[in-house]
Short mmCIF file of C-alpha atoms in Angstrom, two decimals:
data_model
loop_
_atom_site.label_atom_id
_atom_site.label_comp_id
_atom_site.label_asym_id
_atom_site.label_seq_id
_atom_site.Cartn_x
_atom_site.Cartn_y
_atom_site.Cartn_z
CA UNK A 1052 -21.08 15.91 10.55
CA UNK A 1053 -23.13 12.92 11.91
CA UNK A 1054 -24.98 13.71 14.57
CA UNK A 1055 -25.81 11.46 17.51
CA UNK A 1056 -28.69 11.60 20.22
CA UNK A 1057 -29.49 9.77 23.12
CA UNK A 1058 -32.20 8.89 24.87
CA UNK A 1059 -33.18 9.04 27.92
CA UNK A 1060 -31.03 12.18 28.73
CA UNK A 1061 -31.14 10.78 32.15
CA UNK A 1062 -32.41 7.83 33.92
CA UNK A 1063 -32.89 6.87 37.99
CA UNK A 1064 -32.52 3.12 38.43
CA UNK A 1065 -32.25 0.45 41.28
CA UNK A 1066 -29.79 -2.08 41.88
CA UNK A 1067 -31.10 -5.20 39.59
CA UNK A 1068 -32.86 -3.04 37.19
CA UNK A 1069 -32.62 -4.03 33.50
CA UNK A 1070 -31.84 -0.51 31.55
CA UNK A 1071 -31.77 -0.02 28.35
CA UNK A 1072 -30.00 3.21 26.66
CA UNK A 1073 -30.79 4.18 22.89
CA UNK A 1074 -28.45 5.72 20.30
CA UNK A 1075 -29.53 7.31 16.79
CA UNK A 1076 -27.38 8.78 14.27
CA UNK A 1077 -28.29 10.87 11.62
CA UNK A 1078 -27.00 8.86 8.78
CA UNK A 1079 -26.62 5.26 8.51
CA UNK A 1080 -23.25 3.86 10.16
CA UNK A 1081 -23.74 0.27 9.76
CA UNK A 1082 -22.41 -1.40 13.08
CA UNK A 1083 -19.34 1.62 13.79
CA UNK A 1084 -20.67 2.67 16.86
CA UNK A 1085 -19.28 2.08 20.33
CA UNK A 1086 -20.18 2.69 23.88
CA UNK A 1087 -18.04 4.32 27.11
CA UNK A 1088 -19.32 4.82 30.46
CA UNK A 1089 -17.52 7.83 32.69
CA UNK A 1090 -17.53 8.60 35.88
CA UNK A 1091 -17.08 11.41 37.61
CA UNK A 1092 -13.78 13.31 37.50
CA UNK A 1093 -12.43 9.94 35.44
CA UNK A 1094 -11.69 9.27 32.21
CA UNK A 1095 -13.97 7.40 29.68
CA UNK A 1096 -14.17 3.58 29.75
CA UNK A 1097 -14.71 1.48 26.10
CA UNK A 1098 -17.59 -1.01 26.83
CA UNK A 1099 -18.66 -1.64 23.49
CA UNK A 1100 -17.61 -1.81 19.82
CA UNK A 1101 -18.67 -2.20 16.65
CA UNK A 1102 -22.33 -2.00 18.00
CA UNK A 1103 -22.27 -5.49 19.58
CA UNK A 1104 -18.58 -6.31 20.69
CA UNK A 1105 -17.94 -6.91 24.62
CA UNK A 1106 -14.57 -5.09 25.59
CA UNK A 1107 -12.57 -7.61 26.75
CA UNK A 1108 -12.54 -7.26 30.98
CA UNK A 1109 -16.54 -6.06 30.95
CA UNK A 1110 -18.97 -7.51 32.79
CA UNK A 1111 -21.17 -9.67 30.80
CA UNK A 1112 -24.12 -7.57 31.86
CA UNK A 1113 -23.40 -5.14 29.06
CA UNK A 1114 -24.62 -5.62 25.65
CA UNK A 1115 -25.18 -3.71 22.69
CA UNK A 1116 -27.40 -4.44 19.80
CA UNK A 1117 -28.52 -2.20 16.32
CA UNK A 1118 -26.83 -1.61 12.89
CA UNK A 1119 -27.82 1.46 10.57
CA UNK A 1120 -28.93 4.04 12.43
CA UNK A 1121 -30.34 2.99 15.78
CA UNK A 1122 -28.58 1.06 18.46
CA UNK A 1123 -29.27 0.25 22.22
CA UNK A 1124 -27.15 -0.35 25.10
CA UNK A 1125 -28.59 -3.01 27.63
CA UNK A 1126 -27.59 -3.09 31.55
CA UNK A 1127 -29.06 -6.47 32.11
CA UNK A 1128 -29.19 -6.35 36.19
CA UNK A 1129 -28.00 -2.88 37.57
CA UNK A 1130 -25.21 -2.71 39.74
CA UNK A 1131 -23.62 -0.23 42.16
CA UNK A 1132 -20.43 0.07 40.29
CA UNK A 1133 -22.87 1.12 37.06
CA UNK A 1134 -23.82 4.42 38.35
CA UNK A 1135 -22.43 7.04 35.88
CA UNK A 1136 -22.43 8.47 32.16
CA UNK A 1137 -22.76 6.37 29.08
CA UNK A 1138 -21.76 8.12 25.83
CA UNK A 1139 -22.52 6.37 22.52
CA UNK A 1140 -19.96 7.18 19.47
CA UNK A 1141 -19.77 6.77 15.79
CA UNK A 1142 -16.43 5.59 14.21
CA UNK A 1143 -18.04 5.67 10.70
CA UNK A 1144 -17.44 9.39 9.09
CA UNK A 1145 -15.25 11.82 10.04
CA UNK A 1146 -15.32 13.57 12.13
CA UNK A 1147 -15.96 11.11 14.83
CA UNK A 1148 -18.81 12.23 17.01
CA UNK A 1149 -20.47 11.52 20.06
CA UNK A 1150 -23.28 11.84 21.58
CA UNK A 1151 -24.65 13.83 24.84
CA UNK A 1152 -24.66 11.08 27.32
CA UNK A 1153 -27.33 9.21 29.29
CA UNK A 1154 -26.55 9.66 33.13
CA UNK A 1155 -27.88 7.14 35.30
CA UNK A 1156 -28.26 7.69 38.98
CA UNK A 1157 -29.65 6.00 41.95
CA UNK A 1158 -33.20 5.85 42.29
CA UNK B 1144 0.80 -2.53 32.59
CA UNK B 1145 -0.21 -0.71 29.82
CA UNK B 1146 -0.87 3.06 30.11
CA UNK B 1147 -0.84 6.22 29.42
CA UNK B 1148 0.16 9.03 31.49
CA UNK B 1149 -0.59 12.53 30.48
CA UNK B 1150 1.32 15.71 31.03
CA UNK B 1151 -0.24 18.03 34.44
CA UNK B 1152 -2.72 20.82 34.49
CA UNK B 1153 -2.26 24.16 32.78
CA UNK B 1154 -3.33 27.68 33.43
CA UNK B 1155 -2.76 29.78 30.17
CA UNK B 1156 -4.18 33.17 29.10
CA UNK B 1157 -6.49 33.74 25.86
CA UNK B 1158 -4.21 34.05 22.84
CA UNK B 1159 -1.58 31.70 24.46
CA UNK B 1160 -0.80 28.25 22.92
CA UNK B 1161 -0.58 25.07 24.76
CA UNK B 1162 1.42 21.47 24.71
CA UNK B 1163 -0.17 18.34 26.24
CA UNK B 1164 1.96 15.11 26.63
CA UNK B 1165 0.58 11.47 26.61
CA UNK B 1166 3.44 8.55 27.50
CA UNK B 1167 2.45 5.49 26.67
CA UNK B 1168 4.30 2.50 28.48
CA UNK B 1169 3.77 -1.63 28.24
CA UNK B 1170 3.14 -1.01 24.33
CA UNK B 1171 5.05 0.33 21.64
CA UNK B 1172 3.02 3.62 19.78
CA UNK B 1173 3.45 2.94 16.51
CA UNK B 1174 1.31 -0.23 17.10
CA UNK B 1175 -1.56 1.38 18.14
CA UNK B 1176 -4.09 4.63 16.67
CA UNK B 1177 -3.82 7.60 18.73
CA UNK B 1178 -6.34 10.37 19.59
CA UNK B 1179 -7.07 14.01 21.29
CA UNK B 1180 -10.08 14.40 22.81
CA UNK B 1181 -11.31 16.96 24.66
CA UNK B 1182 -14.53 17.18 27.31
CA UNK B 1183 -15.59 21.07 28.67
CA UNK B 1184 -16.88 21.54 31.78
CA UNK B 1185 -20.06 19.11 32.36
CA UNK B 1186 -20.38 18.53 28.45
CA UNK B 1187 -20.07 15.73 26.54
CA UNK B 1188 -16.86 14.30 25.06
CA UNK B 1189 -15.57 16.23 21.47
CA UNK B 1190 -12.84 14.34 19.29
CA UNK B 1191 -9.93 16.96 18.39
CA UNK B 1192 -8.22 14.62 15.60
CA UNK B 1193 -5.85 11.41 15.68
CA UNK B 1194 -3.89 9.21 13.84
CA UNK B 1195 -5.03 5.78 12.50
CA UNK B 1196 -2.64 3.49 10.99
CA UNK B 1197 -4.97 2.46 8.35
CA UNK B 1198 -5.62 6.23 7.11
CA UNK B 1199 -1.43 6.89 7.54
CA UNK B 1200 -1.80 10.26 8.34
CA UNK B 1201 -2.54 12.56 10.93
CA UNK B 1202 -6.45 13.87 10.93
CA UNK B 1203 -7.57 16.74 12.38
CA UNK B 1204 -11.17 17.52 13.19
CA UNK B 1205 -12.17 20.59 11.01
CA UNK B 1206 -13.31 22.60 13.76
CA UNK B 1207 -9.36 22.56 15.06
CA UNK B 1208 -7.45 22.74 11.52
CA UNK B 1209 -5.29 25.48 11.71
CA UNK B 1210 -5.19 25.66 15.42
CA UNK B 1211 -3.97 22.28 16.53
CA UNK B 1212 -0.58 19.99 15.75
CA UNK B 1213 0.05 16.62 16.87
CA UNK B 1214 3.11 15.21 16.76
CA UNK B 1215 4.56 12.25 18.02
CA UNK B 1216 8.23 10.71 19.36
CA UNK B 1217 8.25 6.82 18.52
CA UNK B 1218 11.44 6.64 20.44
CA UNK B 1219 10.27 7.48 23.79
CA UNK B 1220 6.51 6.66 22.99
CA UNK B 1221 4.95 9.70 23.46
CA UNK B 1222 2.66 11.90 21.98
CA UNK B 1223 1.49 15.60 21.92
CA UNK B 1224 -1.08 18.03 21.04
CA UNK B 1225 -0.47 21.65 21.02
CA UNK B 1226 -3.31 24.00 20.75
CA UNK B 1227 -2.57 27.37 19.68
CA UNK B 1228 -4.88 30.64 19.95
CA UNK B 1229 -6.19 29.83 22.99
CA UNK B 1230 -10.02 31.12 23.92
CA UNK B 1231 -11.84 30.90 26.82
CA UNK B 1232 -14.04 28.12 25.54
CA UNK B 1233 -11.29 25.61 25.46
CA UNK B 1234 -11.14 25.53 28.98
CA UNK B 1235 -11.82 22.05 29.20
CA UNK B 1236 -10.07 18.48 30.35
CA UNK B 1237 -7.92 16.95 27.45
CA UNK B 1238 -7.50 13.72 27.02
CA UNK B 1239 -5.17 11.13 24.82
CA UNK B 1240 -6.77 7.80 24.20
CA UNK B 1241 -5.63 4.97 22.27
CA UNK B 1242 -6.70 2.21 20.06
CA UNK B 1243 -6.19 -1.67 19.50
CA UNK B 1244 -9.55 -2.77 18.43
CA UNK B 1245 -10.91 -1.16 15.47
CA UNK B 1246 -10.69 1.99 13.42
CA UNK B 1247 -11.22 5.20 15.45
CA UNK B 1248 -12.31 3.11 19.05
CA UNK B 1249 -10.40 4.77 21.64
CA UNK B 1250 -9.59 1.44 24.12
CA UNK B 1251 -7.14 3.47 26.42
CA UNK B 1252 -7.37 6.62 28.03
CA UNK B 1253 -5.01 8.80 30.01
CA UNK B 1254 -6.14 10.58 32.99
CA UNK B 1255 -6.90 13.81 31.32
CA UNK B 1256 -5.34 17.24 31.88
CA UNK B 1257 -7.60 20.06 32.71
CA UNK B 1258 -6.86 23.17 30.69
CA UNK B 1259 -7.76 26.42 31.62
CA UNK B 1260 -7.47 29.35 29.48
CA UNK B 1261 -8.34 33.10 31.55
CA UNK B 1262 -8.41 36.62 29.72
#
């Protein structure tokens, strides 16, 4: 299976903060990798595909860059609504896999 | 409004099987891929197996084969995933997602049903 980390684990953040998430896999999965945030006690939300693709209805303030196997999810300016889990996932090999998460909370 | 709406929460015993229901409505199911994914208690999110229309076939994750179906009724545009053998560490909130975008990018989510499985 491909395996996916994140990093950080966990972040604290303010409102207007520029934060940037990192995803590695541990082969090379081109540009199939997408990006969800969660909330508590809510389902996942698609932000991100195919490494770079806005999901139509986000807020420009999300972007996603990489290709191979390291890729980065960008926050440009925090907002209060952004508190929560992001979860990177490859769509390359099966079986699809994600990885741990990257919780960001309120500094 | 497109959504899906998933079946409600179960309490089952170990060795018990289990059926989860996703209804889709606004779209028509054979349009779209279709997933199970699963998420245990403050852990991460696990992909169970789905069906992409470019593979044609139902996939199952390897860790479930054996254990898992998922079928599907076109005419009421639903699917379901029954999990058999049930353990204690598949206590967890299921969830049915759905795909327009690209192979295996799960666009749509139901609200998840929590499963609990006691001995």
């Amino acid at each position: 299976d491909i395996q996916m980390t994140q990093s950080p684990s966990s972040l604290s953040a303010s409102v207007g903060d520029r934060v940037t998430i990192t995803c590695r896999a541990s082969l090379n999965i081109i540009t199939y990798l997408n990006w969800y945030q969660q909330k508590p006690g809510k389902a996942p939300n698609l932000l991100i595909y195919a490494a770079s693709t806005l999901q139509s209805g986000v807020p420009s303030r999300f972007s996603g860059s990489g290709s191979g196997t390291d890729f980065t999810l960008t926050i440009s300016s925090l907002q209060p609504e952004d508190f929560a889990t992001y979860y990177c996932q490859q769509s390359h090999t099966l079986p699809f896999t994600f990885g741990p998460g990257t919780k960001v909370d309120i500094k | 409004q497109v959504q899906l709406v998933q079946s409600g929460a179960e309490v089952k015993k170990s060795g018990a099987s289990v059926k989860v229901s996703c209804k889709l409505s606004g779209y028509t199911l054979s349009a779209l891929s279709r997933h199970w994914l699963r998420q245990a208690p403050g852990k991460g999110l696990e992909w169970m197996g789905g069906f992409e229309p470019e593979d044609g076939q139902m996939i199952y994750a390897e860790k479930f084969q054996g254990r898992v179906t998922m079928t599907e009724d076109t005419s009421t545009d639903t699917f379901y995933m029954e999990l058999s053998s049930l353990k204690s560490e598949d206590t967890a909130v299921y969830y049915c997602a759905t795909g327009r975008t690209t192979y295996a990018t799960f666009d749509m989510w139901g609200q998840g049903t929590l499963v609990t499985v006691s001995s």
